[in-house]
Amino acid sequence: MFFISFLFLLNLFLSPYCIIKSKNDWVDKSMKSSKEIIYNYHKQTKHRPYRYARSLGYLDWDNEPNPFRKFQGAEPIHLPILPVKFSPPFHEALFQPEHIIPQSIHIETISHFLLHSLGISAWKEYRGSRWAVRCNPSSGNLHPTEAYLIFPLQLLNNNHSLLLHYDPSEHKLEKRAIMTQNNWEKQGLTSFAEYPCFFVALTSIIWREAWKYGERAFRYCLLDTGHAIACLTFSALSLGWNIHYIGISLQNLSISLGLNRPEYTHVEKEFPQILLMVSPNNIKQEKQLSFAIKNPILFDEWFGIPEKISPQTTDWDIIEEVSSAIIESSEEFYSSFIKAPTLSEYKDKYLPHISTFTPSPPSFDLFKQRRSAHALDINAMLKQKDFFQILKGINYISHQLLRKIIPLTPRTSLLFFVHHVEHLTPGIYLYPLCQGHFEKLIPSCFKEVSKVENEDNLPLFLCQEGDMRRIAGHLCCGQEIAHDGVLCTCIFTDLEEELKNYNGFPYAPLHWEAGFWGQWLYLESEIFNLRGTGIGCFFDDEIIRIMEGNKKENLLVNPLYFFTIGKPIYDERIKTYPPYSET
Ligand SMILES: Cc1cc2nc3c(=O)[nH]c(=O)nc-3n(C[C@H](O)[C@H](O)[C@H](O)COP(=O)(O)O)c2cc1C
């Protein structure tokens, strides 16, 4: 009796600690909500100066993943590589879409669309090793992103609806599955076939990133997806096409793409990311299209077997957990999205006029020219008008475009570490895209701020003056490119606040959004004869320490991604070759 009472008292005494403990790492997995799992994943995969996120710690070259997945036995459809007949200036395609003549959808235009978004842009060679670079960048050039197209019936005179996998190595489509007209109608998809349109779905083979980066890999897959979404968007706009997000739960997207089918049992899994719809922008819709698909799209017949990309893989439990949690939380998001599946555009806010934008090169040349810088010239400078052009573009995209393509956006803001921008005092500048960030961040992080006067009244605030080169370099794991650029930027959010919604699902769109900004910064850098590099290696919590205000609440600044811009120093030893034999 005494013993039982003793245990009871002991339990009472310890219970507050047990509760605290259970909120963190030790709780039984089944007891945690998706939101907790996702938040915990983010915490556990932070890099710290003396403790990086967990990874193997060496590169297991015997199991290096193949960057190209192929489906053995799937019928190939080779896409023609023809000279580009239309390629509007990039800024015109983006800011004046109504001026772009919409190209009709056929095999040639689809070929251009994919070639200039996810296709190979060059082969590189150094000391006997060769590697491909693509229009879309990827952390470590590991390219976890896979793309699938769904063609409704008759789009290309096809008698069946088709599910096709894109293989950039040979610029071809692989026929994965077909569906009869009867079945398409039975599944209530007819409204999508009334207009010329097709779908693009993105997935990630997380193992490709995990091979090198271990537990942090899931973040990189989300960021890479954001880059790929931006590449598809910019390529579509250059063809006079619209691109829209389609709400479908990730579980249903997975079933639609066959990712749970038996042929995946012995190969590396693919994580479903997003479904987009593409259609020419002159299509007048008599009735408002629904932007949601309630059930999985069920194909009738499947072809091909996915090839393994590594002889052996290493499992990272935390990645399994977080990817399941995102899929689960997506149900909660989609069930509310389905009630009002329209994506309104903000027309009411600031709308920059195209004439105020600098001239830009033809879109498709620009997309193929984009590369990451590996070393930067510390003496370079960015013109002030070019800096404001970058900001204007971000403002325009966040108000006019992004919400159609990525749900729940914009929910990030940018902190700029300005090193050398004409007429701007070096220091930290805040460019808030969410009002909440401005209101909460300023009082808690910075002593005093001043608005930077500019003719477009853009919301840019000088928060802290000083030479930030050393700090930016330190924040980015000591990488010199962050120190030597003309500027470095941190794309951040208030993660705790955002993850309160939809059981943590916003974790995915927040990273897609950050990746989208990264792609914008890559392309703008090229336009100004500079070069950018995305930076996924950063010390997550160090940013708090460098802010003058430095209070506990500063934890609301959660960096998702960094980006640096500068004048590239080329490595002449690396040789460049054309992407495909036809070009
Ligand atoms: C999400 C992401 C994170 C990246 N992180 C880094 C980084 O921390 N350091 C770096 O030097 N490059 C980084 N990069 C650049 C990639 O290594 C580069 O995109 C890749 O090697 C392909 O080269 P390309 O951009 O020239 O096509 C990153 C790129 C992406 C998309």
XYZ file of C-alpha atoms and ligand atoms in Angstrom:
614
model
C 0.000 0.000 0.000
C 2.774 2.343 1.026
C 4.656 1.454 -2.121
C 1.660 2.244 -4.368
C 1.080 5.610 -2.649
C 4.763 6.379 -2.982
C 4.625 5.698 -6.721
C 1.503 7.817 -7.037
C 3.158 10.745 -5.248
C 6.329 10.333 -7.250
C 4.303 10.393 -10.419
C 2.489 13.556 -9.368
C 5.798 15.160 -8.518
C 7.371 14.247 -11.833
C 4.371 14.747 -14.077
C 5.061 18.368 -15.092
C 8.504 17.295 -16.308
C 7.007 14.345 -18.128
C 4.635 16.667 -19.933
C 7.469 18.965 -20.937
C 9.462 15.980 -22.041
C 6.618 14.549 -24.070
C 6.329 17.791 -26.025
C 9.846 17.334 -27.228
C 11.795 14.402 -28.468
C 10.959 11.387 -26.424
C 7.261 10.971 -26.822
C 5.844 7.887 -28.501
C 5.539 8.757 -32.212
C 1.897 7.748 -32.358
C 1.064 10.337 -29.674
C 2.425 13.296 -31.613
C 0.303 15.427 -33.906
C 1.520 16.120 -37.444
C 2.213 19.683 -36.389
C 4.492 18.538 -33.566
C 6.334 16.109 -35.814
C 6.891 18.796 -38.434
C 8.044 21.398 -35.907
C 10.283 18.875 -34.249
C 11.782 17.951 -37.625
C 12.661 21.574 -38.238
C 14.263 21.911 -34.810
C 16.207 18.701 -35.089
C 17.608 19.558 -38.512
C 19.020 22.942 -37.564
C 22.687 23.524 -38.309
C 24.639 24.998 -35.403
C 28.249 26.232 -35.508
C 29.506 23.233 -33.567
C 26.812 20.724 -34.466
C 25.499 20.243 -37.970
C 22.258 18.357 -38.673
C 22.796 14.606 -38.763
C 24.145 13.039 -41.941
C 26.467 10.150 -42.751
C 29.405 12.545 -42.555
C 31.039 11.125 -45.674
C 30.010 10.503 -49.274
C 29.204 6.881 -49.999
C 30.278 6.929 -53.653
C 29.278 3.282 -54.231
C 25.668 4.304 -53.671
C 25.690 7.685 -55.370
C 22.124 8.175 -56.686
C 21.463 8.338 -60.409
C 20.035 11.834 -61.064
C 17.731 10.448 -63.779
C 14.918 7.986 -63.001
C 13.727 5.839 -65.897
C 10.765 3.509 -66.251
C 11.853 0.247 -67.818
C 9.406 -0.942 -70.472
C 7.434 2.328 -70.645
C 6.830 3.526 -74.204
C 8.987 6.623 -74.884
C 7.701 9.753 -76.603
C 10.739 11.704 -77.774
C 10.185 15.440 -77.640
C 11.487 17.373 -80.649
C 14.265 19.876 -79.988
C 13.583 22.629 -82.491
C 14.808 26.216 -82.786
C 12.791 28.599 -80.628
C 10.399 30.681 -82.760
C 9.018 32.787 -79.914
C 10.788 33.914 -76.789
C 9.469 37.180 -75.371
C 11.659 39.302 -73.104
C 11.437 37.774 -69.643
C 10.027 40.837 -67.894
C 7.365 41.294 -70.540
C 6.209 37.679 -70.197
C 6.011 38.100 -66.452
C 4.593 41.579 -66.022
C 2.502 41.962 -69.172
C 1.116 38.466 -69.774
C -1.776 39.934 -71.751
C 0.744 41.081 -74.413
C 2.101 37.587 -75.039
C 0.517 35.713 -77.935
C -0.641 32.400 -76.460
C 0.943 29.442 -78.232
C -1.369 26.531 -78.901
C -0.642 23.369 -76.971
C 1.065 20.761 -79.127
C 4.088 18.514 -78.917
C 6.532 21.263 -79.957
C 5.329 23.816 -77.439
C 5.204 21.213 -74.679
C 8.770 20.354 -75.618
C 9.838 24.006 -75.219
C 7.918 24.271 -71.968
C 9.777 21.338 -70.382
C 13.137 21.973 -72.034
C 13.302 25.504 -70.629
C 12.042 24.683 -67.166
C 13.296 21.254 -66.103
C 15.523 20.306 -69.041
C 19.305 19.993 -69.144
C 20.936 23.339 -69.912
C 24.558 22.150 -70.342
C 27.017 19.345 -69.657
C 30.079 20.177 -67.579
C 33.408 18.373 -67.540
C 36.399 18.499 -65.251
C 39.250 15.985 -65.135
C 37.275 13.237 -66.808
C 34.078 13.563 -64.785
C 30.978 14.850 -66.523
C 27.759 16.130 -65.021
C 24.611 17.781 -66.316
C 23.243 21.092 -65.076
C 19.610 21.972 -65.612
C 17.413 25.033 -65.966
C 16.157 24.306 -62.446
C 18.867 24.368 -59.786
C 19.079 21.823 -57.011
C 20.892 21.618 -53.724
C 24.179 19.844 -54.404
C 23.052 19.319 -58.039
C 21.361 16.128 -56.809
C 17.991 16.823 -58.454
C 15.395 14.996 -56.359
C 12.509 16.527 -58.355
C 10.633 14.296 -60.823
C 7.865 15.591 -63.092
C 4.750 13.932 -64.511
C 2.276 15.251 -67.074
C -1.382 14.307 -67.324
C -2.884 14.869 -70.764
C -6.663 14.865 -71.002
C -8.152 13.023 -73.941
C -7.585 14.476 -77.422
C -5.099 17.102 -76.259
C -2.579 15.698 -78.735
C -5.060 13.536 -80.661
C -4.624 10.926 -77.962
C -7.481 8.432 -77.697
C -6.824 7.911 -74.023
C -5.936 10.247 -71.208
C -2.269 9.787 -70.428
C 0.047 9.874 -67.442
C 3.602 10.563 -68.603
C 6.908 10.789 -66.757
C 9.442 13.386 -67.937
C 12.984 12.112 -68.420
C 15.270 15.148 -68.880
C 18.318 13.003 -69.721
C 16.879 12.279 -73.177
C 14.197 14.971 -73.184
C 11.480 12.396 -73.557
C 8.198 11.398 -71.967
C 7.571 7.870 -70.760
C 4.042 6.501 -70.908
C 3.147 5.375 -67.388
C -0.614 4.900 -67.583
C -3.733 5.402 -69.694
C -7.414 6.010 -69.012
C -10.407 5.567 -71.311
C -12.793 8.405 -72.088
C -15.502 6.534 -70.243
C -13.491 6.429 -67.075
C -12.410 10.093 -67.393
C -16.097 11.077 -67.571
C -17.105 8.725 -64.771
C -14.535 10.378 -62.515
C -16.072 13.794 -63.158
C -12.991 15.156 -64.926
C -14.778 16.224 -68.128
C -14.685 19.930 -67.275
C -10.893 19.764 -67.545
C -11.112 18.372 -71.081
C -13.445 21.125 -72.311
C -10.476 23.474 -72.563
C -7.028 22.800 -73.940
C -5.127 22.183 -70.740
C -2.823 19.689 -69.085
C -1.504 18.975 -65.607
C 2.024 18.893 -64.242
C 2.742 17.034 -61.017
C 6.010 17.210 -59.102
C 7.414 14.583 -56.756
C 10.735 14.180 -54.924
C 13.027 11.209 -54.551
C 14.183 12.351 -51.132
C 16.941 9.755 -51.065
C 18.887 11.724 -53.701
C 19.364 14.591 -51.226
C 19.550 12.365 -48.142
C 22.508 10.494 -49.664
C 24.606 13.628 -49.128
C 22.746 15.759 -46.606
C 21.108 13.210 -44.266
C 18.263 14.482 -42.115
C 18.171 18.022 -43.514
C 17.465 16.613 -46.995
C 13.695 16.938 -46.728
C 14.009 20.724 -46.435
C 16.150 20.808 -49.588
C 13.599 18.730 -51.501
C 10.905 21.273 -50.617
C 13.134 24.196 -51.651
C 14.092 22.452 -54.904
C 10.377 21.958 -55.584
C 9.869 25.704 -55.092
C 12.559 26.361 -57.703
C 10.933 23.860 -60.084
C 7.503 25.480 -59.587
C 9.023 28.872 -60.462
C 10.762 27.407 -63.537
C 7.485 25.907 -64.776
C 5.673 29.187 -64.083
C 8.170 31.350 -65.963
C 8.325 28.911 -68.882
C 4.508 28.774 -69.103
C 4.199 32.575 -69.019
C 6.754 32.846 -71.831
C 4.479 30.680 -73.994
C 1.433 32.789 -73.147
C 0.101 30.084 -70.842
C -1.577 30.304 -67.480
C -0.469 28.109 -64.632
C -2.616 27.312 -61.619
C -2.406 25.329 -58.439
C -4.847 22.406 -58.237
C -5.958 21.361 -54.779
C -5.682 17.616 -54.263
C -4.673 15.888 -51.053
C -1.143 14.518 -51.193
C -2.460 11.033 -50.467
C -4.699 11.296 -53.542
C -1.894 12.772 -55.633
C 0.269 9.837 -54.649
C -2.410 7.357 -55.758
C -3.002 9.277 -59.008
C 0.687 9.075 -59.914
C 0.938 5.418 -58.938
C 3.536 6.147 -56.245
C 2.024 3.505 -53.936
C 1.916 0.801 -56.612
C 3.713 -2.536 -56.114
C 6.438 -1.695 -58.650
C 7.789 0.844 -56.129
C 8.255 -1.785 -53.407
C 11.921 -2.361 -54.170
C 12.929 1.082 -55.425
C 13.429 4.474 -53.802
C 10.113 6.117 -52.895
C 8.782 9.331 -54.412
C 7.153 11.947 -52.200
C 4.158 13.734 -53.822
C 4.585 17.517 -53.816
C 2.172 19.524 -55.960
C -0.266 19.427 -58.891
C -0.482 22.363 -61.324
C -2.713 23.006 -64.316
C -1.493 24.712 -67.495
C -3.705 26.304 -70.174
C -3.334 29.058 -72.807
C -4.165 32.430 -71.266
C -6.720 33.429 -73.932
C -9.129 30.645 -73.031
C -12.390 32.206 -71.952
C -13.962 29.959 -69.411
C -17.741 30.027 -69.642
C -17.992 28.651 -66.179
C -15.496 29.011 -63.388
C -13.240 25.973 -63.367
C -12.926 24.264 -60.052
C -9.369 24.262 -58.840
C -9.806 21.195 -56.717
C -9.901 17.473 -57.381
C -11.641 15.601 -54.592
C -10.691 12.026 -55.410
C -7.604 10.354 -56.804
C -7.396 10.235 -60.598
C -7.611 6.507 -61.305
C -5.895 5.291 -64.472
C -6.962 2.020 -66.136
C -3.706 0.473 -67.237
C -0.124 0.940 -66.084
C 3.185 0.466 -67.925
C 6.845 0.400 -66.977
C 8.830 -0.281 -63.842
C 10.809 2.445 -62.065
C 14.535 1.691 -62.028
C 16.496 1.761 -58.799
C 18.755 4.792 -58.553
C 21.233 3.438 -55.957
C 22.292 -0.123 -55.118
C 21.618 0.589 -51.426
C 20.004 3.357 -49.417
C 20.254 4.575 -45.823
C 16.991 5.180 -43.960
C 16.485 8.345 -41.955
C 13.509 7.775 -39.625
C 12.912 11.455 -39.072
C 12.432 11.970 -42.827
C 9.936 9.109 -42.937
C 8.077 10.718 -40.050
C 8.009 14.239 -41.427
C 6.972 13.202 -44.918
C 4.086 11.119 -43.504
C 3.110 14.056 -41.289
C 3.007 16.444 -44.262
C 0.852 13.989 -46.227
C -1.481 13.595 -43.273
C -1.732 17.326 -42.598
C -2.449 17.978 -46.274
C -5.842 16.267 -45.729
C -6.786 18.982 -43.280
C -5.700 21.728 -45.632
C -7.478 20.257 -48.673
C -10.734 19.633 -46.856
C -10.948 23.353 -46.136
C -9.602 24.313 -49.592
C -12.238 22.201 -51.321
C -14.988 24.301 -49.754
C -13.777 27.387 -51.669
C -11.441 26.159 -54.371
C -10.747 29.450 -56.116
C -7.499 31.286 -55.978
C -8.237 34.958 -56.134
C -5.626 37.341 -57.400
C -4.750 40.485 -55.495
C -5.496 43.284 -57.887
C -6.033 45.921 -55.276
C -2.526 46.508 -54.082
C 0.596 47.966 -55.565
C 0.938 47.148 -59.269
C 4.204 48.177 -60.885
C 4.041 49.254 -64.501
C 6.157 47.376 -67.008
C 7.747 50.521 -68.451
C 9.578 50.952 -65.177
C 11.350 47.621 -65.596
C 14.782 47.277 -67.134
C 14.983 45.531 -70.508
C 15.514 41.805 -70.210
C 16.806 39.100 -72.566
C 14.554 36.581 -74.334
C 13.097 34.277 -71.696
C 14.335 30.943 -72.978
C 17.930 32.174 -73.423
C 17.845 33.490 -69.880
C 16.499 30.232 -68.421
C 19.255 28.215 -70.101
C 21.971 30.682 -69.143
C 21.209 30.565 -65.383
C 23.949 29.022 -63.237
C 25.165 29.158 -59.648
C 28.252 31.167 -58.801
C 30.988 29.289 -56.954
C 33.221 32.276 -56.158
C 32.470 36.006 -56.179
C 34.510 39.166 -56.755
C 34.394 41.215 -53.549
C 34.856 44.493 -55.467
C 31.611 44.274 -57.427
C 28.644 46.585 -56.948
C 24.910 46.360 -57.687
C 23.268 49.450 -59.145
C 20.579 50.892 -56.918
C 17.957 50.819 -59.673
C 18.652 47.130 -60.246
C 18.233 46.398 -56.553
C 14.870 48.155 -56.572
C 13.899 46.252 -59.695
C 14.467 42.997 -57.798
C 12.280 44.268 -54.955
C 9.581 45.491 -57.317
C 9.435 42.085 -58.946
C 9.036 40.377 -55.575
C 6.221 42.752 -54.709
C 4.493 42.177 -58.034
C 4.846 38.394 -57.892
C 3.610 38.162 -54.318
C 0.518 40.232 -55.091
C -0.312 39.166 -58.630
C 0.987 35.704 -59.255
C 2.094 33.625 -56.328
C -1.292 32.945 -54.724
C -2.521 31.277 -57.907
C 0.410 28.899 -57.903
C 1.345 28.193 -54.289
C -1.400 28.042 -51.660
C -1.234 30.049 -48.430
C 1.234 32.607 -49.799
C 2.923 35.019 -49.293
C 4.007 34.083 -45.777
C 7.731 34.821 -45.966
C 9.712 38.075 -45.747
C 13.284 38.955 -46.646
C 16.180 40.376 -44.667
C 18.888 41.803 -46.917
C 22.506 41.986 -45.831
C 23.529 44.795 -48.149
C 27.281 44.754 -48.753
C 27.725 46.933 -51.820
C 24.660 48.440 -53.440
C 25.029 51.870 -55.032
C 23.837 54.734 -52.767
C 22.726 52.374 -50.004
C 24.376 52.333 -46.588
C 25.729 48.832 -45.888
C 23.638 47.091 -43.260
C 20.587 44.925 -42.623
C 17.372 45.836 -44.419
C 13.934 44.334 -43.926
C 11.597 43.788 -46.852
C 8.382 42.493 -45.276
C 5.846 40.719 -47.452
C 3.555 40.004 -44.498
C 2.333 42.820 -42.321
C 2.650 40.652 -39.210
C 6.373 40.247 -39.781
C 6.857 43.996 -39.833
C 4.822 44.633 -36.723
C 6.337 41.862 -34.646
C 9.875 41.884 -35.953
C 10.754 45.532 -35.703
C 10.038 46.086 -32.014
C 11.526 42.788 -30.924
C 14.647 42.696 -33.079
C 15.826 46.157 -33.964
C 16.299 49.315 -31.914
C 15.116 51.732 -34.546
C 14.383 51.502 -38.219
C 14.045 54.003 -41.021
C 12.111 53.626 -44.234
C 14.249 53.888 -47.360
C 12.668 56.536 -49.557
C 12.084 55.274 -53.081
C 9.913 56.398 -55.957
C 7.772 53.255 -55.912
C 7.131 53.478 -52.197
C 8.389 49.936 -51.684
C 8.407 48.836 -48.038
C 12.170 48.678 -47.483
C 13.488 49.457 -44.002
C 17.048 50.015 -42.839
C 17.255 48.178 -39.514
C 20.916 48.067 -38.615
C 23.854 49.886 -40.196
C 27.295 48.368 -40.590
C 29.529 46.061 -42.569
C 27.655 42.752 -42.572
C 30.071 40.712 -44.704
C 31.560 38.743 -41.847
C 28.163 38.154 -40.290
C 26.562 36.989 -43.553
C 29.481 34.635 -44.179
C 29.189 33.231 -40.671
C 25.413 32.759 -40.922
C 25.876 30.761 -44.134
C 28.119 28.120 -42.531
C 31.181 30.261 -43.234
C 30.678 30.185 -47.008
C 32.700 32.894 -48.740
C 30.062 33.523 -51.396
C 27.821 35.041 -48.695
C 30.685 37.325 -47.612
C 31.952 38.346 -51.051
C 28.691 39.173 -52.829
C 27.040 42.536 -53.356
C 24.317 41.326 -51.037
C 23.066 38.252 -49.255
C 19.446 37.706 -48.303
C 17.684 35.588 -45.712
C 14.167 34.411 -46.578
C 12.408 33.812 -43.285
C 9.072 33.210 -41.647
C 7.534 32.988 -38.190
C 7.371 29.215 -38.198
C 5.623 28.628 -34.902
C 2.813 30.962 -35.944
C 2.464 29.446 -39.425
C 2.447 25.835 -38.259
C -0.548 26.520 -36.022
C -2.663 26.254 -39.172
C -3.779 23.052 -40.894
C -1.875 20.813 -38.524
C 1.494 22.022 -39.804
C 0.885 21.654 -43.560
C 2.177 25.212 -44.311
C 5.704 23.854 -43.807
C 5.633 22.657 -47.436
C 4.240 25.797 -49.157
C 6.529 28.020 -47.054
C 9.579 26.261 -48.469
C 8.108 26.245 -51.993
C 7.664 29.999 -51.648
C 11.257 30.453 -50.469
C 12.476 28.376 -53.435
C 10.326 30.482 -55.757
C 12.066 33.659 -54.509
C 15.383 31.902 -55.020
C 14.598 31.288 -58.686
C 13.541 34.900 -59.156
C 16.842 36.060 -57.631
C 18.836 33.674 -59.856
C 17.229 35.067 -63.023
C 17.416 38.729 -62.024
C 21.112 38.347 -61.152
C 21.783 37.090 -64.683
C 19.921 40.071 -66.169
C 22.273 42.443 -64.301
C 25.369 40.563 -65.482
C 25.826 39.180 -62.004
C 25.206 35.672 -60.711
C 23.404 34.183 -57.723
C 23.633 31.080 -55.575
C 20.993 29.535 -53.355
C 22.293 28.751 -49.864
C 20.679 25.914 -47.963
C 23.569 25.546 -45.521
C 23.027 28.136 -42.796
C 23.113 28.252 -39.003
C 19.423 28.536 -38.210
C 19.512 30.262 -34.846
C 22.601 32.422 -35.195
C 20.591 35.162 -36.876
C 18.938 35.933 -33.559
C 22.270 36.694 -31.949
C 23.265 39.338 -34.457
C 20.228 41.559 -34.014
C 20.713 44.581 -31.813
C 17.354 44.277 -30.053
C 18.193 40.672 -29.249
C 15.241 39.611 -27.129
C 13.798 36.170 -26.634
C 10.912 36.896 -29.005
C 13.409 37.181 -31.841
C 12.904 33.463 -32.249
C 10.100 34.390 -34.604
C 12.753 34.862 -37.293
C 13.111 31.375 -38.730
C 15.327 31.367 -41.810
C 14.183 28.975 -44.535
C 16.735 29.802 -47.215
C 19.575 32.219 -47.961
C 20.657 33.603 -51.304
C 23.739 35.523 -52.389
C 24.327 37.695 -55.465
C 27.634 38.956 -56.829
C 30.036 39.108 -59.738
C 31.117 35.558 -60.568
C 34.721 34.441 -60.811
C 34.793 31.664 -63.385
C 36.744 28.470 -63.094
C 38.226 28.168 -66.578
C 39.214 24.556 -65.959
C 35.582 23.425 -66.147
C 34.541 22.800 -69.744
C 30.983 23.310 -71.002
C 29.183 21.237 -73.673
C 25.725 21.517 -75.254
C 22.837 19.852 -73.410
C 21.530 17.543 -76.141
C 23.159 16.299 -79.317
C 20.567 18.129 -81.463
C 21.438 21.576 -80.065
C 17.935 24.612 -52.220
C 19.353 24.880 -52.659
C 20.356 24.993 -51.714
C 21.667 25.259 -52.117
N 22.642 25.431 -51.172
C 23.904 25.753 -51.541
C 24.892 26.055 -50.570
O 24.640 26.040 -49.357
N 26.136 26.379 -51.028
C 26.453 26.426 -52.366
O 27.604 26.732 -52.720
N 25.516 26.155 -53.305
C 24.257 25.835 -52.929
N 23.289 25.617 -53.880
C 23.631 25.684 -55.309
C 23.668 24.284 -55.927
O 24.788 23.584 -55.481
C 23.615 24.397 -57.450
O 22.346 24.853 -57.792
C 23.862 23.058 -58.113
O 25.185 22.665 -57.972
C 23.514 23.098 -59.585
O 24.278 24.059 -60.259
P 23.577 25.202 -61.109
O 22.779 26.045 -60.148
O 24.707 25.960 -61.747
O 22.663 24.541 -62.097
C 21.976 25.376 -53.497
C 20.955 25.268 -54.440
C 19.657 25.037 -54.034
C 18.578 24.960 -55.070
